[in-house]
Amino acid sequence: MAPKTKKEAPAPPKAEVKGKALKAKKAVLKGIHSHKKKKKKKIYILMAQDTASTKVAQISSKEHPQEKQA
Protein backbone atom coordinates (compact mmCIF):
# COMPACT_ATOMS: atom_id res chain seq x y z
CA MET A 1 0.00 0.00 0.00
CA ALA A 2 1.16 3.50 -0.74
CA PRO A 3 1.51 5.89 2.20
CA LYS A 4 -1.33 8.36 2.49
CA THR A 5 -0.44 12.00 2.04
CA LYS A 6 -2.02 14.63 4.22
CA LYS A 7 -4.19 17.09 2.43
CA GLU A 8 -3.44 20.73 3.13
CA ALA A 9 -6.31 22.78 4.49
CA PRO A 10 -7.91 24.84 1.76
CA ALA A 11 -7.10 28.54 1.92
CA PRO A 12 -9.97 30.51 3.45
CA PRO A 13 -11.78 32.90 1.15
CA LYS A 14 -10.74 36.55 1.21
CA ALA A 15 -14.02 37.58 2.84
CA GLU A 16 -13.25 35.45 5.92
CA VAL A 17 -9.71 36.79 6.15
CA LYS A 18 -10.96 40.38 5.97
CA GLY A 19 -13.58 39.64 8.63
CA LYS A 20 -10.96 38.23 11.01
CA ALA A 21 -8.69 41.23 10.40
CA LEU A 22 -11.55 43.61 11.15
CA LYS A 23 -12.36 41.78 14.40
CA ALA A 24 -8.71 41.98 15.46
CA LYS A 25 -8.61 45.69 14.64
CA LYS A 26 -11.71 46.33 16.77
CA ALA A 27 -10.29 44.28 19.65
CA VAL A 28 -7.16 46.43 19.67
CA LEU A 29 -9.23 49.62 19.74
CA LYS A 30 -11.26 48.33 22.69
CA GLY A 31 -8.10 47.92 24.73
CA ILE A 32 -5.82 50.59 26.15
CA HIS A 33 -5.54 52.48 22.88
CA SER A 34 -9.11 53.78 22.88
CA HIS A 35 -8.71 55.37 26.32
CA LYS A 36 -5.57 57.40 25.72
CA LYS A 37 -5.60 60.88 27.22
CA LYS A 38 -3.76 63.82 25.78
CA LYS A 39 -0.75 64.86 27.79
CA LYS A 40 -0.97 68.42 29.04
CA LYS A 41 1.92 70.57 27.96
CA LYS A 42 3.67 72.37 30.78
CA ILE A 43 4.52 75.99 30.12
CA TYR A 44 7.48 77.39 31.97
CA ILE A 45 7.66 81.16 32.34
CA LEU A 46 11.04 82.55 33.27
CA MET A 47 10.74 85.45 35.65
CA ALA A 48 12.95 88.51 35.18
CA GLN A 49 15.60 88.60 37.88
CA ASP A 50 15.88 91.63 40.10
CA THR A 51 19.12 93.34 39.04
CA ALA A 52 19.22 95.64 42.08
CA SER A 53 19.91 92.77 44.48
CA THR A 54 22.85 91.54 42.42
CA LYS A 55 24.43 95.00 42.31
CA VAL A 56 24.26 95.32 46.09
CA ALA A 57 26.08 92.02 46.52
CA GLN A 58 29.09 93.22 44.51
CA ILE A 59 31.65 94.88 46.80
CA SER A 60 34.69 96.62 45.41
CA SER A 61 38.10 95.23 46.27
CA LYS A 62 39.20 98.63 47.66
CA GLU A 63 36.63 98.49 50.44
CA HIS A 64 37.62 94.95 51.48
CA PRO A 65 41.20 94.18 50.48
CA GLN A 66 42.18 90.52 50.49
CA GLU A 67 44.79 89.43 52.98
CA LYS A 68 47.94 87.94 51.52
CA GLN A 69 48.49 84.34 52.48
CA ALA A 70 51.94 83.19 53.55
mmJSON file of the N, C-alpha and C atoms, coordinates in Angstrom:
{"data_MODEL":{"atom_site":{
"group_PDB":["ATOM","ATOM","ATOM","ATOM","ATOM","ATOM","ATOM","ATOM","ATOM","ATOM","ATOM","ATOM","ATOM","ATOM","ATOM","ATOM","ATOM","ATOM","ATOM","ATOM","ATOM","ATOM","ATOM","ATOM","ATOM","ATOM","ATOM","ATOM","ATOM","ATOM","ATOM","ATOM","ATOM","ATOM","ATOM","ATOM","ATOM","ATOM","ATOM","ATOM","ATOM","ATOM","ATOM","ATOM","ATOM","ATOM","ATOM","ATOM","ATOM","ATOM","ATOM","ATOM","ATOM","ATOM","ATOM","ATOM","ATOM","ATOM","ATOM","ATOM","ATOM","ATOM","ATOM","ATOM","ATOM","ATOM","ATOM","ATOM","ATOM","ATOM","ATOM","ATOM","ATOM","ATOM","ATOM","ATOM","ATOM","ATOM","ATOM","ATOM","ATOM","ATOM","ATOM","ATOM","ATOM","ATOM","ATOM","ATOM","ATOM","ATOM","ATOM","ATOM","ATOM","ATOM","ATOM","ATOM","ATOM","ATOM","ATOM","ATOM","ATOM","ATOM","ATOM","ATOM","ATOM","ATOM","ATOM","ATOM","ATOM","ATOM","ATOM","ATOM","ATOM","ATOM","ATOM","ATOM","ATOM","ATOM","ATOM","ATOM","ATOM","ATOM","ATOM","ATOM","ATOM","ATOM","ATOM","ATOM","ATOM","ATOM","ATOM","ATOM","ATOM","ATOM","ATOM","ATOM","ATOM","ATOM","ATOM","ATOM","ATOM","ATOM","ATOM","ATOM","ATOM","ATOM","ATOM","ATOM","ATOM","ATOM","ATOM","ATOM","ATOM","ATOM","ATOM","ATOM","ATOM","ATOM","ATOM","ATOM","ATOM","ATOM","ATOM","ATOM","ATOM","ATOM","ATOM","ATOM","ATOM","ATOM","ATOM","ATOM","ATOM","ATOM","ATOM","ATOM","ATOM","ATOM","ATOM","ATOM","ATOM","ATOM","ATOM","ATOM","ATOM","ATOM","ATOM","ATOM","ATOM","ATOM","ATOM","ATOM","ATOM","ATOM","ATOM","ATOM","ATOM","ATOM","ATOM","ATOM","ATOM","ATOM","ATOM","ATOM","ATOM","ATOM","ATOM","ATOM","ATOM","ATOM"],
"id":[1,2,3,4,5,6,7,8,9,10,11,12,13,14,15,16,17,18,19,20,21,22,23,24,25,26,27,28,29,30,31,32,33,34,35,36,37,38,39,40,41,42,43,44,45,46,47,48,49,50,51,52,53,54,55,56,57,58,59,60,61,62,63,64,65,66,67,68,69,70,71,72,73,74,75,76,77,78,79,80,81,82,83,84,85,86,87,88,89,90,91,92,93,94,95,96,97,98,99,100,101,102,103,104,105,106,107,108,109,110,111,112,113,114,115,116,117,118,119,120,121,122,123,124,125,126,127,128,129,130,131,132,133,134,135,136,137,138,139,140,141,142,143,144,145,146,147,148,149,150,151,152,153,154,155,156,157,158,159,160,161,162,163,164,165,166,167,168,169,170,171,172,173,174,175,176,177,178,179,180,181,182,183,184,185,186,187,188,189,190,191,192,193,194,195,196,197,198,199,200,201,202,203,204,205,206,207,208,209,210],
"type_symbol":["N","C","C","N","C","C","N","C","C","N","C","C","N","C","C","N","C","C","N","C","C","N","C","C","N","C","C","N","C","C","N","C","C","N","C","C","N","C","C","N","C","C","N","C","C","N","C","C","N","C","C","N","C","C","N","C","C","N","C","C","N","C","C","N","C","C","N","C","C","N","C","C","N","C","C","N","C","C","N","C","C","N","C","C","N","C","C","N","C","C","N","C","C","N","C","C","N","C","C","N","C","C","N","C","C","N","C","C","N","C","C","N","C","C","N","C","C","N","C","C","N","C","C","N","C","C","N","C","C","N","C","C","N","C","C","N","C","C","N","C","C","N","C","C","N","C","C","N","C","C","N","C","C","N","C","C","N","C","C","N","C","C","N","C","C","N","C","C","N","C","C","N","C","C","N","C","C","N","C","C","N","C","C","N","C","C","N","C","C","N","C","C","N","C","C","N","C","C","N","C","C","N","C","C","N","C","C","N","C","C"],
"label_atom_id":["N","CA","C","N","CA","C","N","CA","C","N","CA","C","N","CA","C","N","CA","C","N","CA","C","N","CA","C","N","CA","C","N","CA","C","N","CA","C","N","CA","C","N","CA","C","N","CA","C","N","CA","C","N","CA","C","N","CA","C","N","CA","C","N","CA","C","N","CA","C","N","CA","C","N","CA","C","N","CA","C","N","CA","C","N","CA","C","N","CA","C","N","CA","C","N","CA","C","N","CA","C","N","CA","C","N","CA","C","N","CA","C","N","CA","C","N","CA","C","N","CA","C","N","CA","C","N","CA","C","N","CA","C","N","CA","C","N","CA","C","N","CA","C","N","CA","C","N","CA","C","N","CA","C","N","CA","C","N","CA","C","N","CA","C","N","CA","C","N","CA","C","N","CA","C","N","CA","C","N","CA","C","N","CA","C","N","CA","C","N","CA","C","N","CA","C","N","CA","C","N","CA","C","N","CA","C","N","CA","C","N","CA","C","N","CA","C","N","CA","C","N","CA","C","N","CA","C","N","CA","C","N","CA","C","N","CA","C","N","CA","C","N","CA","C"],
"label_alt_id":[null,null,null,null,null,null,null,null,null,null,null,null,null,null,null,null,null,null,null,null,null,null,null,null,null,null,null,null,null,null,null,null,null,null,null,null,null,null,null,null,null,null,null,null,null,null,null,null,null,null,null,null,null,null,null,null,null,null,null,null,null,null,null,null,null,null,null,null,null,null,null,null,null,null,null,null,null,null,null,null,null,null,null,null,null,null,null,null,null,null,null,null,null,null,null,null,null,null,null,null,null,null,null,null,null,null,null,null,null,null,null,null,null,null,null,null,null,null,null,null,null,null,null,null,null,null,null,null,null,null,null,null,null,null,null,null,null,null,null,null,null,null,null,null,null,null,null,null,null,null,null,null,null,null,null,null,null,null,null,null,null,null,null,null,null,null,null,null,null,null,null,null,null,null,null,null,null,null,null,null,null,null,null,null,null,null,null,null,null,null,null,null,null,null,null,null,null,null,null,null,null,null,null,null,null,null,null,null,null,null],
"label_comp_id":["MET","MET","MET","ALA","ALA","ALA","PRO","PRO","PRO","LYS","LYS","LYS","THR","THR","THR","LYS","LYS","LYS","LYS","LYS","LYS","GLU","GLU","GLU","ALA","ALA","ALA","PRO","PRO","PRO","ALA","ALA","ALA","PRO","PRO","PRO","PRO","PRO","PRO","LYS","LYS","LYS","ALA","ALA","ALA","GLU","GLU","GLU","VAL","VAL","VAL","LYS","LYS","LYS","GLY","GLY","GLY","LYS","LYS","LYS","ALA","ALA","ALA","LEU","LEU","LEU","LYS","LYS","LYS","ALA","ALA","ALA","LYS","LYS","LYS","LYS","LYS","LYS","ALA","ALA","ALA","VAL","VAL","VAL","LEU","LEU","LEU","LYS","LYS","LYS","GLY","GLY","GLY","ILE","ILE","ILE","HIS","HIS","HIS","SER","SER","SER","HIS","HIS","HIS","LYS","LYS","LYS","LYS","LYS","LYS","LYS","LYS","LYS","LYS","LYS","LYS","LYS","LYS","LYS","LYS","LYS","LYS","LYS","LYS","LYS","ILE","ILE","ILE","TYR","TYR","TYR","ILE","ILE","ILE","LEU","LEU","LEU","MET","MET","MET","ALA","ALA","ALA","GLN","GLN","GLN","ASP","ASP","ASP","THR","THR","THR","ALA","ALA","ALA","SER","SER","SER","THR","THR","THR","LYS","LYS","LYS","VAL","VAL","VAL","ALA","ALA","ALA","GLN","GLN","GLN","ILE","ILE","ILE","SER","SER","SER","SER","SER","SER","LYS","LYS","LYS","GLU","GLU","GLU","HIS","HIS","HIS","PRO","PRO","PRO","GLN","GLN","GLN","GLU","GLU","GLU","LYS","LYS","LYS","GLN","GLN","GLN","ALA","ALA","ALA"],
"label_asym_id":["A","A","A","A","A","A","A","A","A","A","A","A","A","A","A","A","A","A","A","A","A","A","A","A","A","A","A","A","A","A","A","A","A","A","A","A","A","A","A","A","A","A","A","A","A","A","A","A","A","A","A","A","A","A","A","A","A","A","A","A","A","A","A","A","A","A","A","A","A","A","A","A","A","A","A","A","A","A","A","A","A","A","A","A","A","A","A","A","A","A","A","A","A","A","A","A","A","A","A","A","A","A","A","A","A","A","A","A","A","A","A","A","A","A","A","A","A","A","A","A","A","A","A","A","A","A","A","A","A","A","A","A","A","A","A","A","A","A","A","A","A","A","A","A","A","A","A","A","A","A","A","A","A","A","A","A","A","A","A","A","A","A","A","A","A","A","A","A","A","A","A","A","A","A","A","A","A","A","A","A","A","A","A","A","A","A","A","A","A","A","A","A","A","A","A","A","A","A","A","A","A","A","A","A","A","A","A","A","A","A"],
"label_entity_id":["1","1","1","1","1","1","1","1","1","1","1","1","1","1","1","1","1","1","1","1","1","1","1","1","1","1","1","1","1","1","1","1","1","1","1","1","1","1","1","1","1","1","1","1","1","1","1","1","1","1","1","1","1","1","1","1","1","1","1","1","1","1","1","1","1","1","1","1","1","1","1","1","1","1","1","1","1","1","1","1","1","1","1","1","1","1","1","1","1","1","1","1","1","1","1","1","1","1","1","1","1","1","1","1","1","1","1","1","1","1","1","1","1","1","1","1","1","1","1","1","1","1","1","1","1","1","1","1","1","1","1","1","1","1","1","1","1","1","1","1","1","1","1","1","1","1","1","1","1","1","1","1","1","1","1","1","1","1","1","1","1","1","1","1","1","1","1","1","1","1","1","1","1","1","1","1","1","1","1","1","1","1","1","1","1","1","1","1","1","1","1","1","1","1","1","1","1","1","1","1","1","1","1","1","1","1","1","1","1","1"],
"label_seq_id":[1,1,1,2,2,2,3,3,3,4,4,4,5,5,5,6,6,6,7,7,7,8,8,8,9,9,9,10,10,10,11,11,11,12,12,12,13,13,13,14,14,14,15,15,15,16,16,16,17,17,17,18,18,18,19,19,19,20,20,20,21,21,21,22,22,22,23,23,23,24,24,24,25,25,25,26,26,26,27,27,27,28,28,28,29,29,29,30,30,30,31,31,31,32,32,32,33,33,33,34,34,34,35,35,35,36,36,36,37,37,37,38,38,38,39,39,39,40,40,40,41,41,41,42,42,42,43,43,43,44,44,44,45,45,45,46,46,46,47,47,47,48,48,48,49,49,49,50,50,50,51,51,51,52,52,52,53,53,53,54,54,54,55,55,55,56,56,56,57,57,57,58,58,58,59,59,59,60,60,60,61,61,61,62,62,62,63,63,63,64,64,64,65,65,65,66,66,66,67,67,67,68,68,68,69,69,69,70,70,70],
"pdbx_PDB_ins_code":[null,null,null,null,null,null,null,null,null,null,null,null,null,null,null,null,null,null,null,null,null,null,null,null,null,null,null,null,null,null,null,null,null,null,null,null,null,null,null,null,null,null,null,null,null,null,null,null,null,null,null,null,null,null,null,null,null,null,null,null,null,null,null,null,null,null,null,null,null,null,null,null,null,null,null,null,null,null,null,null,null,null,null,null,null,null,null,null,null,null,null,null,null,null,null,null,null,null,null,null,null,null,null,null,null,null,null,null,null,null,null,null,null,null,null,null,null,null,null,null,null,null,null,null,null,null,null,null,null,null,null,null,null,null,null,null,null,null,null,null,null,null,null,null,null,null,null,null,null,null,null,null,null,null,null,null,null,null,null,null,null,null,null,null,null,null,null,null,null,null,null,null,null,null,null,null,null,null,null,null,null,null,null,null,null,null,null,null,null,null,null,null,null,null,null,null,null,null,null,null,null,null,null,null,null,null,null,null,null,null],
"Cartn_x":[0.831,0.0,0.885,0.428,1.165,0.818,1.815,1.51,0.547,-0.345,-1.334,-0.694,-0.955,-0.438,-1.522,-1.057,-2.018,-2.425,-3.707,-4.193,-4.036,-3.565,-3.444,-4.83,-5.018,-6.309,-6.492,-7.686,-7.911,-7.794,-7.274,-7.102,-8.479,-8.664,-9.969,-10.228,-11.465,-11.78,-11.376,-11.201,-10.742,-11.74,-13.002,-14.02,-13.816,-13.484,-13.251,-12.001,-10.967,-9.714,-9.94,-10.69,-10.965,-11.805,-12.735,-13.576,-12.759,-11.822,-10.961,-10.068,-9.556,-8.694,-9.475,-10.716,-11.555,-11.853,-12.105,-12.355,-11.116,-9.952,-8.707,-8.473,-8.787,-8.614,-9.523,-10.76,-11.709,-11.28,-10.736,-10.291,-9.151,-8.271,-7.162,-7.699,-8.674,-9.233,-9.986,-10.528,-11.263,-10.317,-9.056,-8.096,-7.643,-6.399,-5.816,-5.877,-5.725,-5.54,-6.74,-7.933,-9.108,-9.27,-8.548,-8.713,-7.527,-6.739,-5.567,-6.01,-5.323,-5.6,-4.461,-4.792,-3.757,-2.928,-1.631,-0.75,-0.812,-0.936,-0.968,0.455,0.609,1.925,2.161,3.316,3.672,4.359,3.943,4.523,5.34,6.595,7.48,7.72,7.449,7.663,8.846,9.853,11.036,10.784,10.956,10.735,12.002,11.811,12.95,13.59,14.899,15.597,15.747,15.719,15.879,17.359,17.709,19.117,19.645,18.764,19.216,19.874,19.345,19.905,21.288,21.536,22.853,23.892,23.481,24.426,24.85,23.952,24.257,25.281,25.204,26.08,27.526,27.735,29.094,29.772,30.901,31.647,33.011,33.418,34.69,35.851,36.944,38.104,38.806,38.582,39.204,38.594,37.294,36.626,37.037,37.255,37.621,38.832,40.003,41.2,41.436,41.914,42.183,43.515,43.546,44.787,45.697,46.978,47.937,48.223,48.217,48.489,49.975,50.522,51.945,52.285],
"Cartn_y":[-1.169,0.0,1.244,2.238,3.501,4.343,5.059,5.893,7.021,7.309,8.36,9.732,10.64,12.003,12.86,13.753,14.632,15.738,16.002,17.091,18.403,19.424,20.734,21.355,22.12,22.776,23.804,23.868,24.839,26.266,27.142,28.536,29.167,29.895,30.51,31.621,31.836,32.902,34.275,35.216,36.548,37.228,36.945,37.576,37.181,35.913,35.45,36.099,36.202,36.794,38.26,38.969,40.378,40.522,39.603,39.644,39.439,38.487,38.232,39.439,40.053,41.226,42.38,42.542,43.612,43.374,42.117,41.785,42.071,41.73,41.975,43.474,44.237,45.688,46.296,45.832,46.334,45.941,44.745,44.283,45.16,45.566,46.433,47.783,48.314,49.62,49.581,48.437,48.332,48.295,48.024,47.92,49.285,49.382,50.59,51.754,51.451,52.483,53.421,52.934,53.783,54.746,54.535,55.365,56.289,56.54,57.398,58.827,59.478,60.876,61.715,62.923,63.819,64.306,64.351,64.857,66.379,66.967,68.416,68.943,69.976,70.575,71.561,71.461,72.37,73.587,74.753,75.989,76.603,76.799,77.387,78.849,79.735,81.158,81.587,82.1,82.547,83.961,84.146,85.454,86.298,87.599,88.512,88.651,88.51,88.601,90.06,90.286,91.629,91.996,92.982,93.342,94.157,94.806,95.639,94.785,93.611,92.768,92.246,92.028,91.538,92.646,93.884,94.999,95.269,95.095,95.324,94.3,93.093,92.025,92.246,92.996,93.222,94.295,93.962,94.881,95.089,96.335,96.619,96.071,95.796,95.23,96.278,97.572,98.633,98.684,98.439,98.491,97.317,96.153,94.952,94.298,94.776,94.181,92.759,91.91,90.522,90.444,89.602,89.426,88.483,88.802,87.941,86.728,85.57,84.335,84.027,83.487,83.194,81.941],
"Cartn_z":[0.0,0.0,0.0,-0.679,-0.741,0.484,1.024,2.196,1.823,2.76,2.492,2.746,1.869,2.039,2.687,3.555,4.224,3.265,3.266,2.426,3.195,2.501,3.133,3.251,4.3,4.492,3.381,2.84,1.764,2.312,1.498,1.922,2.115,3.22,3.452,2.435,2.112,1.149,1.706,0.805,1.208,2.144,1.995,2.839,4.299,4.542,5.916,6.501,5.692,6.149,6.523,5.693,5.973,7.235,7.439,8.634,9.897,9.849,11.007,11.29,10.233,10.399,11.013,10.607,11.146,12.623,12.995,14.4,15.248,14.73,15.459,15.624,14.591,14.642,15.704,15.773,16.767,18.178,18.331,19.647,20.162,19.275,19.67,20.112,19.389,19.738,21.06,21.424,22.686,23.88,23.633,24.728,25.216,25.565,26.145,25.156,23.886,22.881,22.75,23.048,22.885,24.043,25.134,26.324,26.556,25.54,25.721,25.991,26.923,27.219,26.658,26.268,25.777,26.949,26.754,27.793,27.774,28.952,29.042,28.927,28.127,27.96,29.088,29.699,30.775,30.169,30.613,30.12,31.246,30.977,31.968,31.607,32.554,32.335,33.194,32.538,33.267,33.774,35.049,35.653,35.488,35.29,35.182,36.553,36.601,37.878,38.284,39.57,40.099,40.036,39.222,39.044,40.215,40.966,42.082,43.157,43.426,44.478,44.104,42.827,42.417,42.492,42.247,42.312,43.75,44.686,46.093,46.574,46.061,46.516,46.075,45.004,44.515,45.369,45.945,46.799,46.158,46.075,45.412,46.244,45.578,46.271,47.131,46.855,47.656,49.054,49.145,50.441,51.32,50.731,51.477,50.813,51.105,50.479,50.993,50.108,50.487,51.22,52.232,52.978,52.207,52.209,51.516,52.376,51.749,52.483,52.411,53.494,53.555,52.81],
"occupancy":[1.0,1.0,1.0,1.0,1.0,1.0,1.0,1.0,1.0,1.0,1.0,1.0,1.0,1.0,1.0,1.0,1.0,1.0,1.0,1.0,1.0,1.0,1.0,1.0,1.0,1.0,1.0,1.0,1.0,1.0,1.0,1.0,1.0,1.0,1.0,1.0,1.0,1.0,1.0,1.0,1.0,1.0,1.0,1.0,1.0,1.0,1.0,1.0,1.0,1.0,1.0,1.0,1.0,1.0,1.0,1.0,1.0,1.0,1.0,1.0,1.0,1.0,1.0,1.0,1.0,1.0,1.0,1.0,1.0,1.0,1.0,1.0,1.0,1.0,1.0,1.0,1.0,1.0,1.0,1.0,1.0,1.0,1.0,1.0,1.0,1.0,1.0,1.0,1.0,1.0,1.0,1.0,1.0,1.0,1.0,1.0,1.0,1.0,1.0,1.0,1.0,1.0,1.0,1.0,1.0,1.0,1.0,1.0,1.0,1.0,1.0,1.0,1.0,1.0,1.0,1.0,1.0,1.0,1.0,1.0,1.0,1.0,1.0,1.0,1.0,1.0,1.0,1.0,1.0,1.0,1.0,1.0,1.0,1.0,1.0,1.0,1.0,1.0,1.0,1.0,1.0,1.0,1.0,1.0,1.0,1.0,1.0,1.0,1.0,1.0,1.0,1.0,1.0,1.0,1.0,1.0,1.0,1.0,1.0,1.0,1.0,1.0,1.0,1.0,1.0,1.0,1.0,1.0,1.0,1.0,1.0,1.0,1.0,1.0,1.0,1.0,1.0,1.0,1.0,1.0,1.0,1.0,1.0,1.0,1.0,1.0,1.0,1.0,1.0,1.0,1.0,1.0,1.0,1.0,1.0,1.0,1.0,1.0,1.0,1.0,1.0,1.0,1.0,1.0,1.0,1.0,1.0,1.0,1.0,1.0],
"B_iso_or_equiv":[0.0,0.0,0.0,0.0,0.0,0.0,0.0,0.0,0.0,0.0,0.0,0.0,0.0,0.0,0.0,0.0,0.0,0.0,0.0,0.0,0.0,0.0,0.0,0.0,0.0,0.0,0.0,0.0,0.0,0.0,0.0,0.0,0.0,0.0,0.0,0.0,0.0,0.0,0.0,0.0,0.0,0.0,0.0,0.0,0.0,0.0,0.0,0.0,0.0,0.0,0.0,0.0,0.0,0.0,0.0,0.0,0.0,0.0,0.0,0.0,0.0,0.0,0.0,0.0,0.0,0.0,0.0,0.0,0.0,0.0,0.0,0.0,0.0,0.0,0.0,0.0,0.0,0.0,0.0,0.0,0.0,0.0,0.0,0.0,0.0,0.0,0.0,0.0,0.0,0.0,0.0,0.0,0.0,0.0,0.0,0.0,0.0,0.0,0.0,0.0,0.0,0.0,0.0,0.0,0.0,0.0,0.0,0.0,0.0,0.0,0.0,0.0,0.0,0.0,0.0,0.0,0.0,0.0,0.0,0.0,0.0,0.0,0.0,0.0,0.0,0.0,0.0,0.0,0.0,0.0,0.0,0.0,0.0,0.0,0.0,0.0,0.0,0.0,0.0,0.0,0.0,0.0,0.0,0.0,0.0,0.0,0.0,0.0,0.0,0.0,0.0,0.0,0.0,0.0,0.0,0.0,0.0,0.0,0.0,0.0,0.0,0.0,0.0,0.0,0.0,0.0,0.0,0.0,0.0,0.0,0.0,0.0,0.0,0.0,0.0,0.0,0.0,0.0,0.0,0.0,0.0,0.0,0.0,0.0,0.0,0.0,0.0,0.0,0.0,0.0,0.0,0.0,0.0,0.0,0.0,0.0,0.0,0.0,0.0,0.0,0.0,0.0,0.0,0.0,0.0,0.0,0.0,0.0,0.0,0.0],
"pdbx_formal_charge":[null,null,null,null,null,null,null,null,null,null,null,null,null,null,null,null,null,null,null,null,null,null,null,null,null,null,null,null,null,null,null,null,null,null,null,null,null,null,null,null,null,null,null,null,null,null,null,null,null,null,null,null,null,null,null,null,null,null,null,null,null,null,null,null,null,null,null,null,null,null,null,null,null,null,null,null,null,null,null,null,null,null,null,null,null,null,null,null,null,null,null,null,null,null,null,null,null,null,null,null,null,null,null,null,null,null,null,null,null,null,null,null,null,null,null,null,null,null,null,null,null,null,null,null,null,null,null,null,null,null,null,null,null,null,null,null,null,null,null,null,null,null,null,null,null,null,null,null,null,null,null,null,null,null,null,null,null,null,null,null,null,null,null,null,null,null,null,null,null,null,null,null,null,null,null,null,null,null,null,null,null,null,null,null,null,null,null,null,null,null,null,null,null,null,null,null,null,null,null,null,null,null,null,null,null,null,null,null,null,null],
"auth_seq_id":[1,1,1,2,2,2,3,3,3,4,4,4,5,5,5,6,6,6,7,7,7,8,8,8,9,9,9,10,10,10,11,11,11,12,12,12,13,13,13,14,14,14,15,15,15,16,16,16,17,17,17,18,18,18,19,19,19,20,20,20,21,21,21,22,22,22,23,23,23,24,24,24,25,25,25,26,26,26,27,27,27,28,28,28,29,29,29,30,30,30,31,31,31,32,32,32,33,33,33,34,34,34,35,35,35,36,36,36,37,37,37,38,38,38,39,39,39,40,40,40,41,41,41,42,42,42,43,43,43,44,44,44,45,45,45,46,46,46,47,47,47,48,48,48,49,49,49,50,50,50,51,51,51,52,52,52,53,53,53,54,54,54,55,55,55,56,56,56,57,57,57,58,58,58,59,59,59,60,60,60,61,61,61,62,62,62,63,63,63,64,64,64,65,65,65,66,66,66,67,67,67,68,68,68,69,69,69,70,70,70],
"auth_comp_id":["MET","MET","MET","ALA","ALA","ALA","PRO","PRO","PRO","LYS","LYS","LYS","THR","THR","THR","LYS","LYS","LYS","LYS","LYS","LYS","GLU","GLU","GLU","ALA","ALA","ALA","PRO","PRO","PRO","ALA","ALA","ALA","PRO","PRO","PRO","PRO","PRO","PRO","LYS","LYS","LYS","ALA","ALA","ALA","GLU","GLU","GLU","VAL","VAL","VAL","LYS","LYS","LYS","GLY","GLY","GLY","LYS","LYS","LYS","ALA","ALA","ALA","LEU","LEU","LEU","LYS","LYS","LYS","ALA","ALA","ALA","LYS","LYS","LYS","LYS","LYS","LYS","ALA","ALA","ALA","VAL","VAL","VAL","LEU","LEU","LEU","LYS","LYS","LYS","GLY","GLY","GLY","ILE","ILE","ILE","HIS","HIS","HIS","SER","SER","SER","HIS","HIS","HIS","LYS","LYS","LYS","LYS","LYS","LYS","LYS","LYS","LYS","LYS","LYS","LYS","LYS","LYS","LYS","LYS","LYS","LYS","LYS","LYS","LYS","ILE","ILE","ILE","TYR","TYR","TYR","ILE","ILE","ILE","LEU","LEU","LEU","MET","MET","MET","ALA","ALA","ALA","GLN","GLN","GLN","ASP","ASP","ASP","THR","THR","THR","ALA","ALA","ALA","SER","SER","SER","THR","THR","THR","LYS","LYS","LYS","VAL","VAL","VAL","ALA","ALA","ALA","GLN","GLN","GLN","ILE","ILE","ILE","SER","SER","SER","SER","SER","SER","LYS","LYS","LYS","GLU","GLU","GLU","HIS","HIS","HIS","PRO","PRO","PRO","GLN","GLN","GLN","GLU","GLU","GLU","LYS","LYS","LYS","GLN","GLN","GLN","ALA","ALA","ALA"],
"auth_asym_id":["A","A","A","A","A","A","A","A","A","A","A","A","A","A","A","A","A","A","A","A","A","A","A","A","A","A","A","A","A","A","A","A","A","A","A","A","A","A","A","A","A","A","A","A","A","A","A","A","A","A","A","A","A","A","A","A","A","A","A","A","A","A","A","A","A","A","A","A","A","A","A","A","A","A","A","A","A","A","A","A","A","A","A","A","A","A","A","A","A","A","A","A","A","A","A","A","A","A","A","A","A","A","A","A","A","A","A","A","A","A","A","A","A","A","A","A","A","A","A","A","A","A","A","A","A","A","A","A","A","A","A","A","A","A","A","A","A","A","A","A","A","A","A","A","A","A","A","A","A","A","A","A","A","A","A","A","A","A","A","A","A","A","A","A","A","A","A","A","A","A","A","A","A","A","A","A","A","A","A","A","A","A","A","A","A","A","A","A","A","A","A","A","A","A","A","A","A","A","A","A","A","A","A","A","A","A","A","A","A","A"],
"auth_atom_id":["N","CA","C","N","CA","C","N","CA","C","N","CA","C","N","CA","C","N","CA","C","N","CA","C","N","CA","C","N","CA","C","N","CA","C","N","CA","C","N","CA","C","N","CA","C","N","CA","C","N","CA","C","N","CA","C","N","CA","C","N","CA","C","N","CA","C","N","CA","C","N","CA","C","N","CA","C","N","CA","C","N","CA","C","N","CA","C","N","CA","C","N","CA","C","N","CA","C","N","CA","C","N","CA","C","N","CA","C","N","CA","C","N","CA","C","N","CA","C","N","CA","C","N","CA","C","N","CA","C","N","CA","C","N","CA","C","N","CA","C","N","CA","C","N","CA","C","N","CA","C","N","CA","C","N","CA","C","N","CA","C","N","CA","C","N","CA","C","N","CA","C","N","CA","C","N","CA","C","N","CA","C","N","CA","C","N","CA","C","N","CA","C","N","CA","C","N","CA","C","N","CA","C","N","CA","C","N","CA","C","N","CA","C","N","CA","C","N","CA","C","N","CA","C","N","CA","C","N","CA","C","N","CA","C","N","CA","C","N","CA","C","N","CA","C"],
"pdbx_PDB_model_num":[1,1,1,1,1,1,1,1,1,1,1,1,1,1,1,1,1,1,1,1,1,1,1,1,1,1,1,1,1,1,1,1,1,1,1,1,1,1,1,1,1,1,1,1,1,1,1,1,1,1,1,1,1,1,1,1,1,1,1,1,1,1,1,1,1,1,1,1,1,1,1,1,1,1,1,1,1,1,1,1,1,1,1,1,1,1,1,1,1,1,1,1,1,1,1,1,1,1,1,1,1,1,1,1,1,1,1,1,1,1,1,1,1,1,1,1,1,1,1,1,1,1,1,1,1,1,1,1,1,1,1,1,1,1,1,1,1,1,1,1,1,1,1,1,1,1,1,1,1,1,1,1,1,1,1,1,1,1,1,1,1,1,1,1,1,1,1,1,1,1,1,1,1,1,1,1,1,1,1,1,1,1,1,1,1,1,1,1,1,1,1,1,1,1,1,1,1,1,1,1,1,1,1,1,1,1,1,1,1,1]
}}}
